[in-house]
mmCIF file of C-alpha atoms in Angstrom:
data_model
loop_
_atom_site.group_PDB
_atom_site.id
_atom_site.type_symbol
_atom_site.label_atom_id
_atom_site.label_comp_id
_atom_site.label_asym_id
_atom_site.label_seq_id
_atom_site.Cartn_x
_atom_site.Cartn_y
_atom_site.Cartn_z
ATOM 1 C CA ARG N 1 37.945 -98.351 115.556
ATOM 2 C CA VAL N 2 41.600 -98.946 114.810
ATOM 3 C CA SER N 3 42.825 -98.513 111.278
ATOM 4 C CA GLY N 4 43.403 -102.280 110.839
ATOM 5 C CA ASP N 5 39.747 -102.982 111.596
ATOM 6 C CA GLU N 6 38.701 -100.290 109.107
ATOM 7 C CA ASP N 7 40.939 -101.832 106.433
ATOM 8 C CA ARG N 8 39.409 -105.261 107.016
ATOM 9 C CA LEU N 9 35.901 -103.805 106.877
ATOM 10 C CA ASP N 10 36.687 -102.015 103.602
ATOM 11 C CA ALA N 11 38.163 -105.226 102.184
ATOM 12 C CA ALA N 12 35.038 -107.170 103.199
ATOM 13 C CA ARG N 13 32.818 -104.587 101.527
ATOM 14 C CA ALA N 14 34.924 -104.650 98.362
ATOM 15 C CA GLY N 15 34.771 -108.447 98.333
ATOM 16 C CA ALA N 16 30.985 -108.446 98.692
ATOM 17 C CA MET N 17 30.660 -105.940 95.855
ATOM 18 C CA SER N 18 32.941 -108.037 93.661
ATOM 19 C CA ASP N 19 30.917 -111.205 94.378
ATOM 20 C CA ALA N 20 27.623 -109.455 93.551
ATOM 21 C CA ILE N 21 28.961 -108.005 90.295
ATOM 22 C CA GLY N 22 30.330 -111.412 89.405
ATOM 23 C CA LYS N 23 26.826 -112.847 89.775
ATOM 24 C CA LEU N 24 25.466 -110.036 87.603
ATOM 25 C CA LEU N 25 27.907 -110.828 84.802
ATOM 26 C CA HIS N 26 28.270 -114.624 84.964
ATOM 27 C CA PRO N 27 25.763 -116.272 87.305
ATOM 28 C CA GLY N 28 25.023 -119.935 87.733
ATOM 29 C CA SER N 29 21.274 -119.294 87.763
ATOM 30 C CA VAL N 30 18.938 -116.490 86.821
ATOM 31 C CA ALA N 31 15.310 -115.588 87.519
ATOM 32 C CA VAL N 32 13.445 -113.486 84.960
ATOM 33 C CA ILE N 33 10.551 -111.853 86.794
ATOM 34 C CA GLY N 34 7.623 -110.876 84.613
ATOM 35 C CA ALA N 35 8.679 -113.368 81.911
ATOM 36 C CA SER N 36 6.575 -113.290 78.774
ATOM 37 C CA GLU N 37 5.853 -115.801 76.025
ATOM 38 C CA ASP N 38 6.454 -113.082 73.405
ATOM 39 C CA PRO N 39 10.222 -112.829 72.624
ATOM 40 C CA ALA N 40 9.672 -109.441 70.939
ATOM 41 C CA LYS N 41 8.737 -107.850 74.281
ATOM 42 C CA PHE N 42 11.203 -106.538 76.822
ATOM 43 C CA ASN N 43 10.067 -109.197 79.304
ATOM 44 C CA GLY N 44 10.188 -112.017 76.760
ATOM 45 C CA ALA N 45 13.518 -111.247 75.085
ATOM 46 C CA PRO N 46 15.711 -112.227 78.092
ATOM 47 C CA ILE N 47 14.345 -115.796 78.027
ATOM 48 C CA ARG N 48 14.731 -116.002 74.286
ATOM 49 C CA ASN N 49 18.311 -114.733 74.363
ATOM 50 C CA LEU N 50 19.329 -116.943 77.266
ATOM 51 C CA THR N 51 18.152 -120.087 75.494
ATOM 52 C CA ARG N 52 19.423 -119.103 72.015
ATOM 53 C CA PHE N 53 22.915 -118.349 73.323
ATOM 54 C CA GLY N 54 23.030 -121.602 75.309
ATOM 55 C CA PHE N 55 23.207 -120.370 78.872
ATOM 56 C CA PRO N 56 24.450 -123.444 80.800
ATOM 57 C CA GLY N 57 22.893 -122.483 84.140
ATOM 58 C CA ASP N 58 19.362 -122.669 85.480
ATOM 59 C CA ILE N 59 16.727 -120.296 84.017
ATOM 60 C CA TYR N 60 13.703 -119.554 86.177
ATOM 61 C CA PRO N 61 10.883 -117.593 84.452
ATOM 62 C CA VAL N 62 8.562 -116.044 87.068
ATOM 63 C CA ASN N 63 5.023 -114.999 86.237
ATOM 64 C CA PRO N 64 1.951 -115.783 88.375
ATOM 65 C CA GLY N 65 -0.200 -115.947 85.261
ATOM 66 C CA ARG N 66 1.697 -118.756 83.498
ATOM 67 C CA THR N 67 2.872 -122.281 84.115
ATOM 68 C CA GLU N 68 5.222 -122.310 81.129
ATOM 69 C CA VAL N 69 7.136 -119.612 79.226
ATOM 70 C CA GLN N 70 8.873 -120.320 75.906
ATOM 71 C CA GLY N 71 9.092 -124.034 76.715
ATOM 72 C CA LEU N 72 10.430 -123.543 80.270
ATOM 73 C CA LYS N 73 8.598 -124.252 83.543
ATOM 74 C CA CYS N 74 7.332 -120.950 84.953
ATOM 75 C CA TYR N 75 7.030 -120.204 88.642
ATOM 76 C CA PRO N 76 4.309 -118.080 90.253
ATOM 77 C CA SER N 77 6.739 -116.348 92.619
ATOM 78 C CA LEU N 78 10.377 -116.287 93.734
ATOM 79 C CA SER N 79 9.503 -118.306 96.805
ATOM 80 C CA GLU N 80 8.343 -121.214 94.585
ATOM 81 C CA ILE N 81 11.696 -121.566 92.831
ATOM 82 C CA PRO N 82 13.310 -124.834 93.992
ATOM 83 C CA GLY N 83 16.966 -123.835 93.536
ATOM 84 C CA THR N 84 19.307 -120.992 94.407
ATOM 85 C CA VAL N 85 18.933 -117.796 92.408
ATOM 86 C CA ASP N 86 22.237 -115.991 91.776
ATOM 87 C CA THR N 87 20.744 -113.022 89.988
ATOM 88 C CA ALA N 88 17.293 -111.662 89.104
ATOM 89 C CA ILE N 89 16.147 -109.632 86.142
ATOM 90 C CA ILE N 90 13.135 -107.474 86.911
ATOM 91 C CA ALA N 91 11.130 -107.030 83.725
ATOM 92 C CA VAL N 92 7.801 -105.658 84.927
ATOM 93 C CA PRO N 93 6.226 -102.186 84.559
ATOM 94 C CA ALA N 94 7.871 -99.520 86.686
ATOM 95 C CA ALA N 95 4.822 -99.259 88.998
ATOM 96 C CA SER N 96 5.352 -102.868 90.055
ATOM 97 C CA ALA N 97 9.157 -103.004 89.974
ATOM 98 C CA LEU N 98 9.841 -101.765 93.506
ATOM 99 C CA GLY N 99 7.553 -104.366 95.051
ATOM 100 C CA VAL N 100 9.395 -107.048 93.089
ATOM 101 C CA LEU N 101 12.747 -105.591 94.182
ATOM 102 C CA ARG N 102 11.678 -105.881 97.814
ATOM 103 C CA GLU N 103 10.773 -109.521 97.225
ATOM 104 C CA CYS N 104 14.245 -110.116 95.776
ATOM 105 C CA VAL N 105 15.858 -108.483 98.807
ATOM 106 C CA ALA N 106 13.747 -110.646 101.126
ATOM 107 C CA ALA N 107 14.821 -113.708 99.174
ATOM 108 C CA GLY N 108 18.496 -112.842 99.684
ATOM 109 C CA ILE N 109 19.258 -112.065 96.035
ATOM 110 C CA GLU N 110 22.036 -109.479 95.946
ATOM 111 C CA ALA N 111 22.638 -109.113 92.174
ATOM 112 C CA ILE N 112 19.695 -107.588 90.382
ATOM 113 C CA THR N 113 18.965 -105.894 87.033
ATOM 114 C CA ILE N 114 15.957 -103.629 86.572
ATOM 115 C CA VAL N 115 15.076 -103.410 82.888
ATOM 116 C CA SER N 116 12.087 -101.150 83.458
ATOM 117 C CA SER N 117 12.223 -97.402 82.773
ATOM 118 C CA GLY N 118 10.254 -94.840 84.754
ATOM 119 C CA PHE N 119 12.680 -94.016 87.572
ATOM 120 C CA GLY N 120 13.569 -90.357 87.426
ATOM 121 C CA GLU N 121 14.061 -89.696 83.725
ATOM 122 C CA ALA N 122 12.212 -86.612 82.499
ATOM 123 C CA ALA N 123 9.485 -88.542 80.723
ATOM 124 C CA ALA N 124 8.585 -90.353 83.960
ATOM 125 C CA GLY N 125 7.336 -87.133 85.589
ATOM 126 C CA HIS N 126 6.643 -86.754 89.296
ATOM 127 C CA GLU N 127 5.797 -90.403 89.841
ATOM 128 C CA GLY N 128 9.132 -91.373 88.394
ATOM 129 C CA GLN N 129 10.924 -89.046 90.794
ATOM 130 C CA VAL N 130 9.068 -90.623 93.708
ATOM 131 C CA ARG N 131 10.001 -94.107 92.510
ATOM 132 C CA ALA N 132 13.664 -93.080 92.103
ATOM 133 C CA ARG N 133 13.816 -91.833 95.696
ATOM 134 C CA GLU N 134 12.221 -94.991 97.010
ATOM 135 C CA LEU N 135 14.624 -97.111 94.929
ATOM 136 C CA GLU N 136 17.504 -95.230 96.528
ATOM 137 C CA ARG N 137 16.107 -95.986 99.974
ATOM 138 C CA ILE N 138 15.758 -99.691 99.276
ATOM 139 C CA LEU N 139 19.317 -99.873 97.974
ATOM 140 C CA SER N 140 20.769 -97.971 100.921
ATOM 141 C CA ASP N 141 19.035 -100.369 103.371
ATOM 142 C CA SER N 142 20.262 -103.558 101.664
ATOM 143 C CA ASP N 143 23.330 -105.271 100.244
ATOM 144 C CA VAL N 144 21.876 -105.365 96.739
ATOM 145 C CA ARG N 145 24.035 -104.322 93.773
ATOM 146 C CA LEU N 146 21.843 -103.112 90.972
ATOM 147 C CA LEU N 147 22.316 -102.703 87.250
ATOM 148 C CA GLY N 148 19.868 -100.139 85.886
ATOM 149 C CA PRO N 149 17.073 -99.262 85.975
ATOM 150 C CA ASN N 150 16.280 -98.493 82.331
ATOM 151 C CA THR N 151 18.886 -100.907 80.937
ATOM 152 C CA VAL N 152 18.783 -103.525 78.198
ATOM 153 C CA GLY N 153 21.191 -105.571 80.274
ATOM 154 C CA VAL N 154 24.160 -107.806 79.506
ATOM 155 C CA VAL N 155 25.691 -109.642 76.581
ATOM 156 C CA ASN N 156 28.406 -111.938 77.957
ATOM 157 C CA LEU N 157 29.501 -114.123 75.077
ATOM 158 C CA LEU N 158 32.487 -115.576 76.919
ATOM 159 C CA ASP N 159 30.199 -117.286 79.446
ATOM 160 C CA SER N 160 27.170 -117.720 77.115
ATOM 161 C CA TYR N 161 25.142 -115.464 79.368
ATOM 162 C CA VAL N 162 22.942 -113.170 77.288
ATOM 163 C CA PRO N 163 19.835 -112.051 79.202
ATOM 164 C CA ARG N 164 19.489 -108.919 77.056
ATOM 165 C CA ALA N 165 16.003 -107.432 77.037
ATOM 166 C CA VAL N 166 15.964 -106.831 73.286
ATOM 167 C CA HIS N 167 17.267 -108.809 70.363
ATOM 168 C CA ASN N 168 18.493 -106.208 67.860
ATOM 169 C CA HIS N 169 21.951 -107.722 67.835
ATOM 170 C CA HIS N 170 23.515 -110.194 65.379
ATOM 171 C CA GLU N 171 22.663 -113.888 65.443
ATOM 172 C CA PRO N 172 24.769 -116.081 67.785
ATOM 173 C CA GLY N 173 26.659 -117.677 64.896
ATOM 174 C CA ASP N 174 27.714 -114.260 63.596
ATOM 175 C CA LEU N 175 29.288 -113.119 66.865
ATOM 176 C CA THR N 176 32.857 -113.525 68.111
ATOM 177 C CA ALA N 177 33.560 -113.877 71.810
ATOM 178 C CA GLY N 178 36.754 -111.882 71.970
ATOM 179 C CA SER N 179 38.819 -110.028 74.571
ATOM 180 C CA VAL N 180 37.130 -106.622 74.171
ATOM 181 C CA ALA N 181 34.590 -105.310 76.704
ATOM 182 C CA LEU N 182 32.136 -102.539 75.928
ATOM 183 C CA ILE N 183 30.625 -100.647 78.846
ATOM 184 C CA SER N 184 27.999 -98.106 77.839
ATOM 185 C CA GLN N 185 25.585 -95.955 79.758
ATOM 186 C CA SER N 186 23.265 -95.879 76.765
ATOM 187 C CA GLY N 187 21.824 -99.144 75.558
ATOM 188 C CA ALA N 188 21.108 -97.811 72.066
ATOM 189 C CA CYS N 189 24.582 -96.393 71.533
ATOM 190 C CA GLY N 190 26.179 -99.487 73.004
ATOM 191 C CA ASN N 191 24.244 -101.733 70.620
ATOM 192 C CA ILE N 192 25.281 -99.728 67.574
ATOM 193 C CA VAL N 193 28.949 -99.942 68.543
ATOM 194 C CA PHE N 194 28.635 -103.644 69.477
ATOM 195 C CA ASN N 195 27.088 -104.599 66.118
ATOM 196 C CA ARG N 196 29.474 -102.524 64.054
ATOM 197 C CA ALA N 197 32.489 -103.850 65.943
ATOM 198 C CA GLN N 198 31.356 -107.439 65.452
ATOM 199 C CA SER N 199 30.647 -106.780 61.775
ATOM 200 C CA ASN N 200 34.201 -105.593 61.341
ATOM 201 C CA GLY N 201 35.841 -108.498 63.092
ATOM 202 C CA VAL N 202 36.254 -107.000 66.551
ATOM 203 C CA GLY N 203 35.417 -109.633 69.109
ATOM 204 C CA VAL N 204 33.433 -107.897 71.834
ATOM 205 C CA GLY N 205 33.110 -110.629 74.430
ATOM 206 C CA LEU N 206 31.147 -108.505 76.933
ATOM 207 C CA SER N 207 28.742 -105.652 76.311
ATOM 208 C CA LEU N 208 26.422 -104.039 78.829
ATOM 209 C CA SER N 209 24.532 -100.821 79.509
ATOM 210 C CA THR N 210 24.297 -99.245 82.934
ATOM 211 C CA GLY N 211 21.143 -97.242 82.153
ATOM 212 C CA ASP N 212 20.056 -94.794 84.850
ATOM 213 C CA GLN N 213 22.884 -95.921 87.180
ATOM 214 C CA ALA N 214 20.889 -95.899 90.422
ATOM 215 C CA ASP N 215 23.717 -97.971 91.901
ATOM 216 C CA LEU N 216 26.434 -99.418 89.662
ATOM 217 C CA ASP N 217 27.881 -96.981 87.124
ATOM 218 C CA VAL N 218 30.163 -97.264 84.118
ATOM 219 C CA TRP N 219 33.297 -97.031 86.293
ATOM 220 C CA ASP N 220 32.170 -99.761 88.699
ATOM 221 C CA MET N 221 31.664 -102.093 85.763
ATOM 222 C CA CYS N 222 34.977 -101.096 84.147
ATOM 223 C CA ASP N 223 36.703 -101.888 87.435
ATOM 224 C CA ALA N 224 35.090 -105.337 87.508
ATOM 225 C CA VAL N 225 36.131 -105.987 83.906
ATOM 226 C CA LEU N 226 39.721 -104.943 84.601
ATOM 227 C CA ALA N 227 39.837 -107.564 87.338
ATOM 228 C CA ASP N 228 38.912 -110.235 84.769
ATOM 229 C CA GLY N 229 42.091 -111.356 83.020
ATOM 230 C CA ARG N 230 40.181 -112.426 79.897
ATOM 231 C CA PHE N 231 39.789 -108.835 78.708
ATOM 232 C CA GLY N 232 42.597 -106.828 77.118
ATOM 233 C CA VAL N 233 40.578 -103.819 75.915
ATOM 234 C CA VAL N 234 37.802 -101.890 77.627
ATOM 235 C CA MET N 235 35.718 -99.430 75.601
ATOM 236 C CA THR N 236 33.337 -96.984 77.260
ATOM 237 C CA ILE N 237 30.458 -94.799 76.130
ATOM 238 C CA VAL N 238 29.517 -92.287 78.817
ATOM 239 C CA GLU N 239 26.917 -89.562 79.003
ATOM 240 C CA THR N 240 28.181 -88.115 82.317
ATOM 241 C CA LEU N 241 31.579 -88.618 83.918
ATOM 242 C CA GLY N 242 30.092 -89.023 87.377
ATOM 243 C CA GLU N 243 32.504 -89.403 90.270
ATOM 244 C CA LEU N 244 35.902 -88.332 89.002
ATOM 245 C CA ASP N 245 37.783 -90.203 91.710
ATOM 246 C CA LYS N 246 36.283 -93.433 90.414
ATOM 247 C CA LEU N 247 37.284 -92.567 86.884
ATOM 248 C CA GLU N 248 40.820 -91.799 88.017
ATOM 249 C CA ALA N 249 41.046 -95.082 89.941
ATOM 250 C CA VAL N 250 39.871 -97.054 86.895
ATOM 251 C CA ALA N 251 42.349 -95.236 84.638
ATOM 252 C CA ALA N 252 45.184 -95.986 87.106
ATOM 253 C CA ARG N 253 44.223 -99.648 87.236
ATOM 254 C CA ALA N 254 44.065 -99.884 83.447
ATOM 255 C CA ARG N 255 47.465 -98.181 83.167
ATOM 256 C CA ALA N 256 48.964 -100.604 85.700
ATOM 257 C CA ARG N 257 47.561 -103.584 83.826
ATOM 258 C CA ALA N 258 48.916 -102.274 80.536
ATOM 259 C CA SER N 259 52.321 -101.776 82.115
ATOM 260 C CA ARG N 260 52.399 -105.330 83.504
ATOM 261 C CA SER N 261 51.302 -106.708 80.148
ATOM 262 C CA SER N 262 54.073 -104.748 78.371
ATOM 263 C CA CYS N 263 56.680 -106.035 80.838
ATOM 264 C CA SER N 264 55.504 -109.610 80.348
ATOM 265 C CA ARG N 265 55.833 -109.320 76.596
ATOM 266 C CA SER N 266 59.311 -107.782 76.909
ATOM 267 C CA ALA N 267 60.461 -110.607 79.151
ATOM 268 C CA SER N 268 59.220 -113.324 76.769
ATOM 269 C CA PRO N 269 61.985 -115.069 74.752
#
């Protein structure tokens, strides 16, 4: 293949990744699979947060054992949903999560979050290691971009999209949707920083945790945030640096953006 063809292929792949991450962060519709009536549970909190924060898109709870969840019509399966699903949040036990993921792939959903833990972390034991390897195989055979597993998910105040799987954050009226983004591998650490920043007047408009990073990692998400002109500051909390070339690329992009911003301010009358 000539180099021009390779460049076009790389650009197409980058564009597909950008589109999928965009749907992860600000979709027009979301399916919550395993949705529960109890907002205190990890599979009930996403519905509660989406409605409390006024998500303007379509919310599709999916649970074969219910016809309604928290006042919303509930669907027995993905195939029963009447509209297009931009992104899916898988909030079922780990033993069932891979089957649900395959259903999402078959339905053509390319932006997915797995809230469930039990995929390779030490406490998951041998079964978790097996699940982690199978998850890797599914991802390698599909175009899915995955946040997680073992993540509490996203708080996107700028777009009123908060499908977070817990609700130990401040009330909607006490939060400021500012130009700061917080990308954390750890959900617990990220939440502490998010709440303290908000309490001290720092408007964190986007906060998310990448969890076990089976696919998308902190640097992928930082790169996506840097492409969004609404953010002027990106904070990170990392447990492992991962691929250093990705870190270097993100740092270079951030430096270039800062330089352009500085030049723009200097040129202003």
